[in-house]
Short mmCIF file of C-alpha atoms in Angstrom, two decimals:
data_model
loop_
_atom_site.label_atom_id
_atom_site.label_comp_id
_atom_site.label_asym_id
_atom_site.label_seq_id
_atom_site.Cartn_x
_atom_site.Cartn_y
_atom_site.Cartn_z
CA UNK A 1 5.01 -37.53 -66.40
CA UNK A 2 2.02 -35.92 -64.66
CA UNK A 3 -0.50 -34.16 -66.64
CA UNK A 4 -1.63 -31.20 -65.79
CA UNK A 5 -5.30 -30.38 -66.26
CA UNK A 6 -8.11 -27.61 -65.72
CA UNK A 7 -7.97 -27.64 -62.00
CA UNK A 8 -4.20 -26.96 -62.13
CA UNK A 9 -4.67 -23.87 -64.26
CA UNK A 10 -7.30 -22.55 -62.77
CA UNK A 11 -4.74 -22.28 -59.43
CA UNK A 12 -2.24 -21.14 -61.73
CA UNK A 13 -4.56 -18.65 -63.12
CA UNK A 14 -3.05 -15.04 -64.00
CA UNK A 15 -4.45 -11.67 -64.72
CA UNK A 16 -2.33 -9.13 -65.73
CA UNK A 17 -2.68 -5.12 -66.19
CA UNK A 18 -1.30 -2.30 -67.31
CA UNK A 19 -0.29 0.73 -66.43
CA UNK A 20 -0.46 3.62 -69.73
CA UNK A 21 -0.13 7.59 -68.44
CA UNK A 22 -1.79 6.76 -65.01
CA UNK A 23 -4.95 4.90 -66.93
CA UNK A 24 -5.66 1.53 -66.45
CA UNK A 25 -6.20 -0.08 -69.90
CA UNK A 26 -8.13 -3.63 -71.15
CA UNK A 27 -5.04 -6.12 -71.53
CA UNK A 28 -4.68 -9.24 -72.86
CA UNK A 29 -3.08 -12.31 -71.30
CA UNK A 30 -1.79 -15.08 -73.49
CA UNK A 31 0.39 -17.88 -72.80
CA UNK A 32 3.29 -19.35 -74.57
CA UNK A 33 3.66 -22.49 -75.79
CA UNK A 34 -0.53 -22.50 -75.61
CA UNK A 35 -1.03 -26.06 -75.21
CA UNK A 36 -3.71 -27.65 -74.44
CA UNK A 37 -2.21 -29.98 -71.84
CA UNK A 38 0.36 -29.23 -69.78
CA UNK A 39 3.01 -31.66 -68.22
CA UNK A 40 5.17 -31.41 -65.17
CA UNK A 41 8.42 -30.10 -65.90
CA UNK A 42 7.46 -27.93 -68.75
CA UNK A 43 8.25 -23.96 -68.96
CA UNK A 44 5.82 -21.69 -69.61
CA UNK A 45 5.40 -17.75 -70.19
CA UNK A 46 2.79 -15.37 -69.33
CA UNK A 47 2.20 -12.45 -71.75
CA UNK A 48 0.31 -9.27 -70.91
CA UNK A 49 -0.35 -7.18 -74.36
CA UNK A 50 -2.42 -4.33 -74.64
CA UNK A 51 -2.68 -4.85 -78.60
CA UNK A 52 -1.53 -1.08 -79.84
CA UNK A 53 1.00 1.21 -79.40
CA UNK A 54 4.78 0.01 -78.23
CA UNK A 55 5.54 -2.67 -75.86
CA UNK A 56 7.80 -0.38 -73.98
CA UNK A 57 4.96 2.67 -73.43
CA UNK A 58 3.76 0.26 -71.04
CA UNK A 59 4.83 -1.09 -67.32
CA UNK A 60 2.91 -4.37 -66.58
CA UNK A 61 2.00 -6.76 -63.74
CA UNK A 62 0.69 -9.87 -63.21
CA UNK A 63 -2.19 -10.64 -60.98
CA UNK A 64 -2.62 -14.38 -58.91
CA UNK A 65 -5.60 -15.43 -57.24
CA UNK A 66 -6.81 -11.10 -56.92
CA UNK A 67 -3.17 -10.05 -55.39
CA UNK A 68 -0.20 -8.71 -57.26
CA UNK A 69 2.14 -11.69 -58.12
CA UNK A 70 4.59 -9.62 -59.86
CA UNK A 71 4.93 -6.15 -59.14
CA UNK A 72 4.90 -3.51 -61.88
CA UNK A 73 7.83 -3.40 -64.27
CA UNK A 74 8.56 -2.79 -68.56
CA UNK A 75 8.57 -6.71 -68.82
CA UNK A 76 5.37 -7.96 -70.36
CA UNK A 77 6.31 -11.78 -69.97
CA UNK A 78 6.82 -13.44 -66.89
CA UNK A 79 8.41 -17.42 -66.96
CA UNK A 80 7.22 -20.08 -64.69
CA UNK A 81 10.09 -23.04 -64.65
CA UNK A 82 9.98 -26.11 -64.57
CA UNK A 83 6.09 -26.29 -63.51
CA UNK A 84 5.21 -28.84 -61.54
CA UNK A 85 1.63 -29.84 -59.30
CA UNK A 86 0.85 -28.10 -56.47
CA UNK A 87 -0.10 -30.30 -53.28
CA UNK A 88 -3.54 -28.11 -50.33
CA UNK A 89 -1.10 -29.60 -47.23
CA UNK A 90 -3.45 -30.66 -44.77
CA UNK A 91 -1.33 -30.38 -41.64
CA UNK A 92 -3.85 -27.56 -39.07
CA UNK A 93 -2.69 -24.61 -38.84
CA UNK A 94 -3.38 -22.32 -35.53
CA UNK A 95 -2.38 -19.48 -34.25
CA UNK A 96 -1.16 -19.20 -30.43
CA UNK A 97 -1.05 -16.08 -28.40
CA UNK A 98 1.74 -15.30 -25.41
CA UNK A 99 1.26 -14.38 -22.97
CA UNK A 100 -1.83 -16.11 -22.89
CA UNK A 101 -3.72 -13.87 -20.89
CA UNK A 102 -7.78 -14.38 -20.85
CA UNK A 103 -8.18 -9.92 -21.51
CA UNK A 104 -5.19 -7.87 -23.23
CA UNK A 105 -5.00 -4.58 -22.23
CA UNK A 106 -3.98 -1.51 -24.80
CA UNK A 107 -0.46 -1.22 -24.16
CA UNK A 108 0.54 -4.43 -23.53
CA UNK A 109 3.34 -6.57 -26.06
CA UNK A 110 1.42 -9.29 -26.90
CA UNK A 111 3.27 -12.13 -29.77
CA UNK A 112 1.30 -14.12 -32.16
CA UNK A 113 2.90 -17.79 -33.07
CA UNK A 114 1.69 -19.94 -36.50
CA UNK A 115 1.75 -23.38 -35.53
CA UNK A 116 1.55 -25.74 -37.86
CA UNK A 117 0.84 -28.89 -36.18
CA UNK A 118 2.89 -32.64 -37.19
CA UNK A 119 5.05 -29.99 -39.13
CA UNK A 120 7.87 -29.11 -36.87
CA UNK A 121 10.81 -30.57 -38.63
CA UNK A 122 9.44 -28.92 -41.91
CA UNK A 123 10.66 -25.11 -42.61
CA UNK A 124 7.90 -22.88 -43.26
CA UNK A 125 6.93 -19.52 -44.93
CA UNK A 126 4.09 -17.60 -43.34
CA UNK A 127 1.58 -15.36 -44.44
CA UNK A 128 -0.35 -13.06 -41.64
CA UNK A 129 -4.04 -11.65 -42.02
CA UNK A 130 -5.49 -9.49 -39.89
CA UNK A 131 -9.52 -8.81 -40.43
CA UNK A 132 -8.91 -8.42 -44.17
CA UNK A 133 -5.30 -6.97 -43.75
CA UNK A 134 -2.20 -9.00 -44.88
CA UNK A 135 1.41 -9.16 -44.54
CA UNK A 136 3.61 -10.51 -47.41
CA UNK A 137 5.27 -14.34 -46.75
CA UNK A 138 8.10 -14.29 -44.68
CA UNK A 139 10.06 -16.78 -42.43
CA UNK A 140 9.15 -15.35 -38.85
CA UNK A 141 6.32 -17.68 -37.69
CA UNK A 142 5.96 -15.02 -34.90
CA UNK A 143 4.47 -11.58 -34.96
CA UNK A 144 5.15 -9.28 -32.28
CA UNK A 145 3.44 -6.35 -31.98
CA UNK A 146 2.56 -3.58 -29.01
CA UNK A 147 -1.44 -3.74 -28.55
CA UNK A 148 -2.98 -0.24 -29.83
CA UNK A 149 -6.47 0.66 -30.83
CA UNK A 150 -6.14 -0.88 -34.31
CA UNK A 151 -4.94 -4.17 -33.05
CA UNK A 152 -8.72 -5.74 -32.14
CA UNK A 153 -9.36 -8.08 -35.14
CA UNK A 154 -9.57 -11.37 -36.52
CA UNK A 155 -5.99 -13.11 -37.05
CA UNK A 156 -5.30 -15.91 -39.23
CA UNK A 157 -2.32 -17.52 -40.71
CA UNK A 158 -1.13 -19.78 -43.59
CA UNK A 159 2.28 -21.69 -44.60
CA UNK A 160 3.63 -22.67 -47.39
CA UNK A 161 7.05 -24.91 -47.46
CA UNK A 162 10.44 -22.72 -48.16
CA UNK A 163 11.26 -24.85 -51.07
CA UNK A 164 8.06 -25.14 -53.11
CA UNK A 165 6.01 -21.92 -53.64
CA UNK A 166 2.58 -24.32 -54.98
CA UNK A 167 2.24 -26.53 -51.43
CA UNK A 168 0.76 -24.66 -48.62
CA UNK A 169 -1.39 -25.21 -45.69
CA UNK A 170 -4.64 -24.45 -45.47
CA UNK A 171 -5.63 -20.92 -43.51
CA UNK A 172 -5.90 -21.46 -40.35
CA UNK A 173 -9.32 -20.69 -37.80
CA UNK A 174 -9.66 -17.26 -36.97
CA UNK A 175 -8.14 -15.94 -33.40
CA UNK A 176 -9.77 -13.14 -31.94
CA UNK A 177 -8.20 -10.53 -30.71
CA UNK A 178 -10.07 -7.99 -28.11
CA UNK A 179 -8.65 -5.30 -26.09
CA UNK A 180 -9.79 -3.47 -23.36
CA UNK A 181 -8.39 -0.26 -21.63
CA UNK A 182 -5.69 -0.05 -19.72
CA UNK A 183 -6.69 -0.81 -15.85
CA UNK A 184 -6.11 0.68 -12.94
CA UNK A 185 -5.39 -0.76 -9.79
CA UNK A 186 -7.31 -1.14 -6.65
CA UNK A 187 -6.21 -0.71 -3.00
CA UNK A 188 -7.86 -1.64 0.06
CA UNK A 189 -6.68 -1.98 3.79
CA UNK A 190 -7.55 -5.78 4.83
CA UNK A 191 -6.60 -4.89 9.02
CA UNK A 192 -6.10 -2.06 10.70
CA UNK A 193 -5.49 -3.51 14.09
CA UNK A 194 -2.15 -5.05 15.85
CA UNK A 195 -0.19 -5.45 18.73
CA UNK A 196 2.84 -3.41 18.85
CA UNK A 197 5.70 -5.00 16.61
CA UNK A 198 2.86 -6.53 14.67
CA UNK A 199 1.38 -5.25 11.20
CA UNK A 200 -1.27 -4.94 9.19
CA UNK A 201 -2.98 -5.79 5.75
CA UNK A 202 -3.29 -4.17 2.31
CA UNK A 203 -4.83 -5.75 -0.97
CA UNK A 204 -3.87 -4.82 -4.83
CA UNK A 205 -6.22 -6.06 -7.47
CA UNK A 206 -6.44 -5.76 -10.76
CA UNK A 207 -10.50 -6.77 -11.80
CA UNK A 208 -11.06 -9.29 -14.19
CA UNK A 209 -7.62 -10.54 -14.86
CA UNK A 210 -5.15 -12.59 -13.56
CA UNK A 211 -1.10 -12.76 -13.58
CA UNK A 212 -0.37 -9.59 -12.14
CA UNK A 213 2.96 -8.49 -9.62
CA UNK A 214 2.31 -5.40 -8.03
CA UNK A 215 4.33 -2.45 -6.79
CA UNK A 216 3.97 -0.89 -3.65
CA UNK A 217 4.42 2.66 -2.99
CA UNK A 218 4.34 5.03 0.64
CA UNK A 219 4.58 8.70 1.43
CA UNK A 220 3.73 10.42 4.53
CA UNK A 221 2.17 14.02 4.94
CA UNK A 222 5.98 15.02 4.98
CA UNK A 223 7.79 12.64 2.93
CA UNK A 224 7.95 11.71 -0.55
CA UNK A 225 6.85 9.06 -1.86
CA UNK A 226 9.31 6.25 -2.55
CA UNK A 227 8.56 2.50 -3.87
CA UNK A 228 8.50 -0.29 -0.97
CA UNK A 229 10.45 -3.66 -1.07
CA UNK A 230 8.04 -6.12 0.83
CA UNK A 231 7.21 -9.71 0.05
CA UNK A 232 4.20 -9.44 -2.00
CA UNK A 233 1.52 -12.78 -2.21
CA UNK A 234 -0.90 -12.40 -4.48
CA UNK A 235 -1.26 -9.03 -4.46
CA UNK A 236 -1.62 -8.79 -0.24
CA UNK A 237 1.45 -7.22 1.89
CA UNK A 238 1.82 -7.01 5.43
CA UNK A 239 3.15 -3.42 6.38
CA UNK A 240 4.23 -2.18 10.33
CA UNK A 241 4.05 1.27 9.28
CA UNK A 242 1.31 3.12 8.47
CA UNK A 243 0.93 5.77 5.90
CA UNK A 244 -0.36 7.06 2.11
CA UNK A 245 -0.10 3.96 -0.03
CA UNK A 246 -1.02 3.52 -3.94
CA UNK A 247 -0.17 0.57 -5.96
CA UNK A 248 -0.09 -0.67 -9.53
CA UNK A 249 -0.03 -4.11 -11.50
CA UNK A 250 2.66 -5.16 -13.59
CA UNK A 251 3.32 -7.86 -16.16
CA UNK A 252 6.33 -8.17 -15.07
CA UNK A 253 9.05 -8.70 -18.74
CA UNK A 254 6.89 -6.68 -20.81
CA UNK A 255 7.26 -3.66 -18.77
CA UNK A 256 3.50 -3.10 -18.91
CA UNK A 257 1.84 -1.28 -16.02
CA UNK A 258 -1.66 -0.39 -15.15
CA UNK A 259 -2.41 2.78 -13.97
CA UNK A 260 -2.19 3.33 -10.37
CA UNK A 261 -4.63 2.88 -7.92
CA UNK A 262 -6.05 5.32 -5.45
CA UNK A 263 -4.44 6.65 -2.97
CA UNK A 264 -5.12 4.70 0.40
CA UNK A 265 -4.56 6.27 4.52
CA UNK A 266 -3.33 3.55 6.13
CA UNK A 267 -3.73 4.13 9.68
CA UNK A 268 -2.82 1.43 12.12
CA UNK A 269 -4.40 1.15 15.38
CA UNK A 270 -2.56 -1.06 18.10
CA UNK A 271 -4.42 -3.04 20.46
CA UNK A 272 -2.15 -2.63 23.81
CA UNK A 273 -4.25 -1.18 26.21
CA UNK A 274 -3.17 2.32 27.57
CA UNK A 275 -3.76 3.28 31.09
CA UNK A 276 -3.43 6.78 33.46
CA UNK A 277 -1.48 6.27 36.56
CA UNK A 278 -1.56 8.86 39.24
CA UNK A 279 1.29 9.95 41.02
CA UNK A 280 0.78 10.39 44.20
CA UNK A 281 -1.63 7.34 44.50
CA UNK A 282 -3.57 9.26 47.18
CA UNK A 283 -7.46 8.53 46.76
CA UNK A 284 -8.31 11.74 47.72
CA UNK A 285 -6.71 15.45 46.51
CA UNK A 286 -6.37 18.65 47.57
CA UNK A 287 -6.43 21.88 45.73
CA UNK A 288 -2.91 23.13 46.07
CA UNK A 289 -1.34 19.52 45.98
CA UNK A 290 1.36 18.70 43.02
CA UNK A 291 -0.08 15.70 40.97
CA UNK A 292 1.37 13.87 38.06
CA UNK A 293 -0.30 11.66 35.51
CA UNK A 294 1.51 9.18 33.70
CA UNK A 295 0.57 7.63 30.23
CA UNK A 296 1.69 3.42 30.12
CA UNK A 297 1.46 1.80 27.45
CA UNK A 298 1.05 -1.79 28.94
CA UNK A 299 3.27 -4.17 26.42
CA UNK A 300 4.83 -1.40 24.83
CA UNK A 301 7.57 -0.37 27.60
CA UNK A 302 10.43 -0.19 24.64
CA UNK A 303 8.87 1.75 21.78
CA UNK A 304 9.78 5.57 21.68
CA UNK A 305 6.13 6.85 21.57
CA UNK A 306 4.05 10.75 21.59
CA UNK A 307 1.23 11.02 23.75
CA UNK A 308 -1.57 13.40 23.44
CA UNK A 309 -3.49 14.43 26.71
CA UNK A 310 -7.06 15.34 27.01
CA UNK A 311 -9.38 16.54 29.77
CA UNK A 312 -12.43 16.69 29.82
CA UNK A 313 -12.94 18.13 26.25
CA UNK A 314 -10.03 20.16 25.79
CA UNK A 315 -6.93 18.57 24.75
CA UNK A 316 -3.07 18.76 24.35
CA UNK A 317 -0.99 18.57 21.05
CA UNK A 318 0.87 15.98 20.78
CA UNK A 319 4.58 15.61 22.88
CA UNK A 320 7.03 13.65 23.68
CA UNK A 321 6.37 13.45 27.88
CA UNK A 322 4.89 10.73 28.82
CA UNK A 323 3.89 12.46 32.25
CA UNK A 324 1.88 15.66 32.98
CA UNK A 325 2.78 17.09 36.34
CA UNK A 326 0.18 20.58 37.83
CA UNK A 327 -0.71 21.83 40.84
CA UNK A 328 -4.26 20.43 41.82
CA UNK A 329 -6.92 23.85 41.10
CA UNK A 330 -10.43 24.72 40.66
CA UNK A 331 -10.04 23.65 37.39
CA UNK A 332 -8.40 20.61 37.61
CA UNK A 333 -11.49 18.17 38.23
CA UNK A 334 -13.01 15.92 35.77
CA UNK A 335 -11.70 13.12 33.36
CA UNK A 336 -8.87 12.48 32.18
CA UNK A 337 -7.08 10.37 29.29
CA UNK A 338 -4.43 10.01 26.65
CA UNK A 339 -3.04 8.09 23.76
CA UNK A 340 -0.19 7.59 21.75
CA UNK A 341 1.69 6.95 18.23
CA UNK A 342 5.40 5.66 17.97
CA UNK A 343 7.97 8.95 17.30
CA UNK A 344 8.76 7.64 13.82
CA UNK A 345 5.28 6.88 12.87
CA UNK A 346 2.80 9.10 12.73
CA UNK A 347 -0.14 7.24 11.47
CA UNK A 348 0.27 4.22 13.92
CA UNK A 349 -1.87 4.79 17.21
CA UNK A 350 -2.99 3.23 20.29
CA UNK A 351 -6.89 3.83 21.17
CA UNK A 352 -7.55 6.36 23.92
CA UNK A 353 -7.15 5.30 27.61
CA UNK A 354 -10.38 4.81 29.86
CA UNK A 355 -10.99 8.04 31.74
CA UNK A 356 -9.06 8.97 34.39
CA UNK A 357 -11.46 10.78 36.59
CA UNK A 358 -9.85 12.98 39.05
CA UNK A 359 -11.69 14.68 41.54
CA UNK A 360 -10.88 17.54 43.86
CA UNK A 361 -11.84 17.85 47.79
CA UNK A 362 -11.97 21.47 49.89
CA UNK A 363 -8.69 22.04 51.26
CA UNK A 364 -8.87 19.61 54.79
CA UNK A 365 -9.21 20.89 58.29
CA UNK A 366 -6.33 19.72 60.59
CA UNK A 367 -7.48 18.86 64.68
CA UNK A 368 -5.73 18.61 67.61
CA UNK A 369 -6.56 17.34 70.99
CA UNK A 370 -4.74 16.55 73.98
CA UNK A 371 -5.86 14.02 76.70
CA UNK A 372 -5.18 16.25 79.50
CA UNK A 373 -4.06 20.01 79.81
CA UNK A 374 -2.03 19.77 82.76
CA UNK A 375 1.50 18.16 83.04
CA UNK A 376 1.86 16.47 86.00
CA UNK A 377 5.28 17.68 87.70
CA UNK A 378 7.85 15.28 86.29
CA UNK A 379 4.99 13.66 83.82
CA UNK A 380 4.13 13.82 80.38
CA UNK A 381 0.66 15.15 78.30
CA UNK A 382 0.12 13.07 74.93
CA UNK A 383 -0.48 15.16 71.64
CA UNK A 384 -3.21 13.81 69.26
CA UNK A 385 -3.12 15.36 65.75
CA UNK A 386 -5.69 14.45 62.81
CA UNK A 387 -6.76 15.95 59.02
CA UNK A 388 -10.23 15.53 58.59
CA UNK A 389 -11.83 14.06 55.93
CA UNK A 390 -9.82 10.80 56.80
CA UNK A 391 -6.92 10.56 53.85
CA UNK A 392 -3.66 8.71 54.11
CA UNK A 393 0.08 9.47 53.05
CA UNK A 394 0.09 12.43 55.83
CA UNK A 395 3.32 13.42 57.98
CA UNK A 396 2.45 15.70 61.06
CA UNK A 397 4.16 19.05 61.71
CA UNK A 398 4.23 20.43 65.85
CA UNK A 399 4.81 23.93 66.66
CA UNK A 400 5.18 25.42 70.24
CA UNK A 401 4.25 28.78 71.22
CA UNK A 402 4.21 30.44 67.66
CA UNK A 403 2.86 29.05 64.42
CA UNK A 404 5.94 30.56 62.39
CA UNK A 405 8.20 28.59 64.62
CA UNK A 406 9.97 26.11 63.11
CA UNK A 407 8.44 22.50 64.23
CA UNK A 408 9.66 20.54 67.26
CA UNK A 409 12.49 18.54 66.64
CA UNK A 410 13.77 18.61 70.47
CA UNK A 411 13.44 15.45 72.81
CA UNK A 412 11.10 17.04 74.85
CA UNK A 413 8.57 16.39 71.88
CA UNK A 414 8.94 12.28 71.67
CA UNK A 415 6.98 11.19 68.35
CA UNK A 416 4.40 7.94 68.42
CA UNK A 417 2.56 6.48 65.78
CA UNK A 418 -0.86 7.76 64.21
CA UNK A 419 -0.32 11.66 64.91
CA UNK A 420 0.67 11.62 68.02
CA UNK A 421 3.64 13.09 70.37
CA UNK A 422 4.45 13.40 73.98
CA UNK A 423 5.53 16.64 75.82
CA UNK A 424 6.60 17.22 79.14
CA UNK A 425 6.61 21.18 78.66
CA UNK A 426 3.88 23.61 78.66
CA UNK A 427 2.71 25.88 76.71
CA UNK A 428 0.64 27.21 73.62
CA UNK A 429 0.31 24.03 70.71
CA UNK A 430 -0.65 23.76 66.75
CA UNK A 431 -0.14 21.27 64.46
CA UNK A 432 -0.33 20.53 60.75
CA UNK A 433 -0.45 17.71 58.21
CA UNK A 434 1.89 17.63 54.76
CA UNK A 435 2.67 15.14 52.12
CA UNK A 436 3.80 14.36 48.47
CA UNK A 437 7.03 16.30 46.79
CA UNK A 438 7.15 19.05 47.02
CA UNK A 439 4.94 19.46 50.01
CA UNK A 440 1.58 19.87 50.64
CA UNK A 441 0.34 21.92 54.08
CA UNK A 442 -2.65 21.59 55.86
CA UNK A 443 -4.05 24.84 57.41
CA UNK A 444 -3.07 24.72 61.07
CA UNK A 445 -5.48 23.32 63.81
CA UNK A 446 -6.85 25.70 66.22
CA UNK A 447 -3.93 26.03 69.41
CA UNK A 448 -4.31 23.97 72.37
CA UNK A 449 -2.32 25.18 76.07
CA UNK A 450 -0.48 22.79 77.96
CA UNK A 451 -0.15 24.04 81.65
CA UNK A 452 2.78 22.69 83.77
CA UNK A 453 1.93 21.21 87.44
CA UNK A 454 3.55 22.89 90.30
CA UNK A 455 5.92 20.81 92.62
CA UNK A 456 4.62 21.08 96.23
CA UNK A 457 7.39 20.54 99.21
CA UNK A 458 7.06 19.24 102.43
CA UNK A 459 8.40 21.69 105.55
CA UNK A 460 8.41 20.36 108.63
CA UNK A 461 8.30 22.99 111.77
CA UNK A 462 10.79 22.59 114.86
#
């Protein structure tokens, strides 16, 4: 048999006190048989007296190692059987944290594991400390726990086997346990530039910590906002529309969230260049002439699109025509240009055109000149008719004898190229110049009379 000596009883030391009226009283602990020596598998009782009045005026409890062994009751003995050695295991203990993240946030479900290590066949009890704090032995080697203000601290554990209360583990080294507030999420806008049907850039963080998935959320100024599905990689998505975004971190099975970050306008700007075209191409306009502008969007020929118009300072809301059609006025002159965001879109753009510069000329003086005033009998006299300055796209107009005639359209007026007819009858002339559609008049030139020759016969006298 083993024998049992100072050391052992000093482990198995026991205070006990008592509990008299709600005053703690000096008590006296004795124990039965009160050898000298004691062997392993001997019984042995603990006795708490307090030496006057009656055994049951009091309720008692023993005390191991400074913490209640046995809580209070009317016993005043307590048994240990059979005794036997207790055995400091020397297997480390340590305590692992999941999920491991480098910074817990307040908020967060964060477990605590007691490992004890070259003892994982053995079945353990475990005892929990936190910064002076305990938890009674139990059988969970985990503790779960949501993070809060009072969970920064100091954690330790210990074991002891399940079937022998003396042979434990030594505490383990102390894990540390630090919190910080919850974050919030940043958002940033990486690009803001693409080609139409392309897309741009935007960046959730998280500072100082790692593991994070992120949601992704979008509103316009007339929508609510709603969450978007996208493919996220670390934390950067690639969106075609623009809009309000905000985002916020996640931890994905613990349901913990950051807060969420600012809100970010994401404006995207595409890079197909937009161009005026005038219609008509003429170089050079008229007050009074019809012109059209036209807003192309050079690569973007199938997207539904608004344009906004601007001249020279002032500008037009924004519309669906693509065109912008006025008759040519004092007014009119200057520069010219437009952009344009897709109909379902409102916050994706093109940049603004290069200027259109349009400018106006004093309505043009019309001329016309004949090579010779005088039809020869059965001969012709060629018409010459001209707008001056020089401009192209013009159609000529001839009128005989009255200006509100309607123009020739008889043989006698045969038309040739640049301006010019030929007429074989006489009389008062104008002409005028017209183009585009609808048409645009000259003034009429100044008149120009064609005499007819007179047809001399020859008499012969008898």
């Amino acid at each position: 048999m083993k024998k049992m000596g100072h050391t052992l009883f000093s482990e198995l030391f026991l205070l006990c006190s008592l509990l008299y009226t709600g005053r703690a009283q000096d008590a006296v602990l004795t124990i039965e048989p009160s050898w000298s020596t004691y062997f392993v598998g001997e019984t042995f009782t603990f006795i708490c007296d307090m030496k006057e009045g009656r055994n049951d005026d009091w309720e008692y409890t023993f005390i191991r190692d400074g913490r209640d062994f046995v809580p209070y009751d009317t016993h005043q003995s307590y048994t240990l059987y059979p005794l036997h050695t207790s055995d400091t295991v020397t297997n480390k203990v340590v305590v692992m944290q999941q999920p491991n993240w480098p910074q817990i946030f307040r908020g967060e479900t964060i477990t605590l594991t007691c490992e004890v290590q070259g003892g994982e066949t053995t079945e353990w009890r475990y005892e929990w400390r936190r910064s002076g704090s305990d938890t009674p032995w139990k059988y969970e080697k985990t503790w779960t726990f949501t993070a809060s203000e009072s969970s920064s601290g100091d954690y330790t554990c210990k074991t002891r086997r399940r079937d022998d209360l003396y042979s434990s583990t030594e505490t383990g080294e102390a894990f540390r346990l630090l919190l910080s507030d919850k974050p919030k999420a940043r958002l940033v806008q990486i690009s803001k530039t693409t080609p139409v049907g392309g897309s741009v850039s935007l960046s959730c963080s998280v500072e100082n910590s790692a593991g994070w998935k992120y949601d992704w959320f979008r509103r316009t100024s007339k929508t609510n906002e709603v969450q978007v599905r996208t493919n996220d990689v670390n934390g950067v998505i690639r969106v075609s529309q623009g809009g309000i975004y905000r985002c916020r971190g996640s931890s994905g099975e613990q349901n913990f969230y950051t807060e969420t970050s600012d809100e970010v306008t994401c404006e995207i700007t595409f890079t197909n260049k937009v161009v005026v075209m005038q219609q008509p191409n003429w170089p050079q306009i008229f007050r009074g002439e019809t012109i059209t502008l036209t807003c192309e969007v050079q690569g973007g020929e199938t997207t539904e699109w608004e344009y906004k118009w601007r001249r020279s300072g002032s500008h037009t809301q924004w519309k669906y025509e693509k065109t912008w059609s006025f008759t040519a006025s004092e007014s009119s002159s200057g520069d010219y240009t437009c952009k344009t965001r897709r109909k379902d879109d409102p916050y994706s753009s093109t940049e603004t055109s290069e200027a259109f510069r349009l400018s106006l000329s004093d309505e043009p003086k019309t001329q016309l000149r004949a090579d010779v005033r005088l039809i020869p009998v059965g001969g012709r006299v060629t018409l010459s008719c001209s707008v001056n300055p020089s401009s192209s796209g013009w159609r000529y107009y001839w009128y005989r004898d009255e200006e509100s005639s309607e123009p020739l359209t008889s043989p006698d007026a045969v038309s040739q190229s640049d301006g010019q007819i030929s007429v074989s009858q006489g009389g008062i002339y104008w002409c005028r110049g017209g183009r585009g559609e609808p048409v645009y008049y000259t003034n009429f030139s100044d008149p120009v009379n064609i005499d007819t020759g007179v047809e001399f016969k020859e008499v012969y006298l008898k």
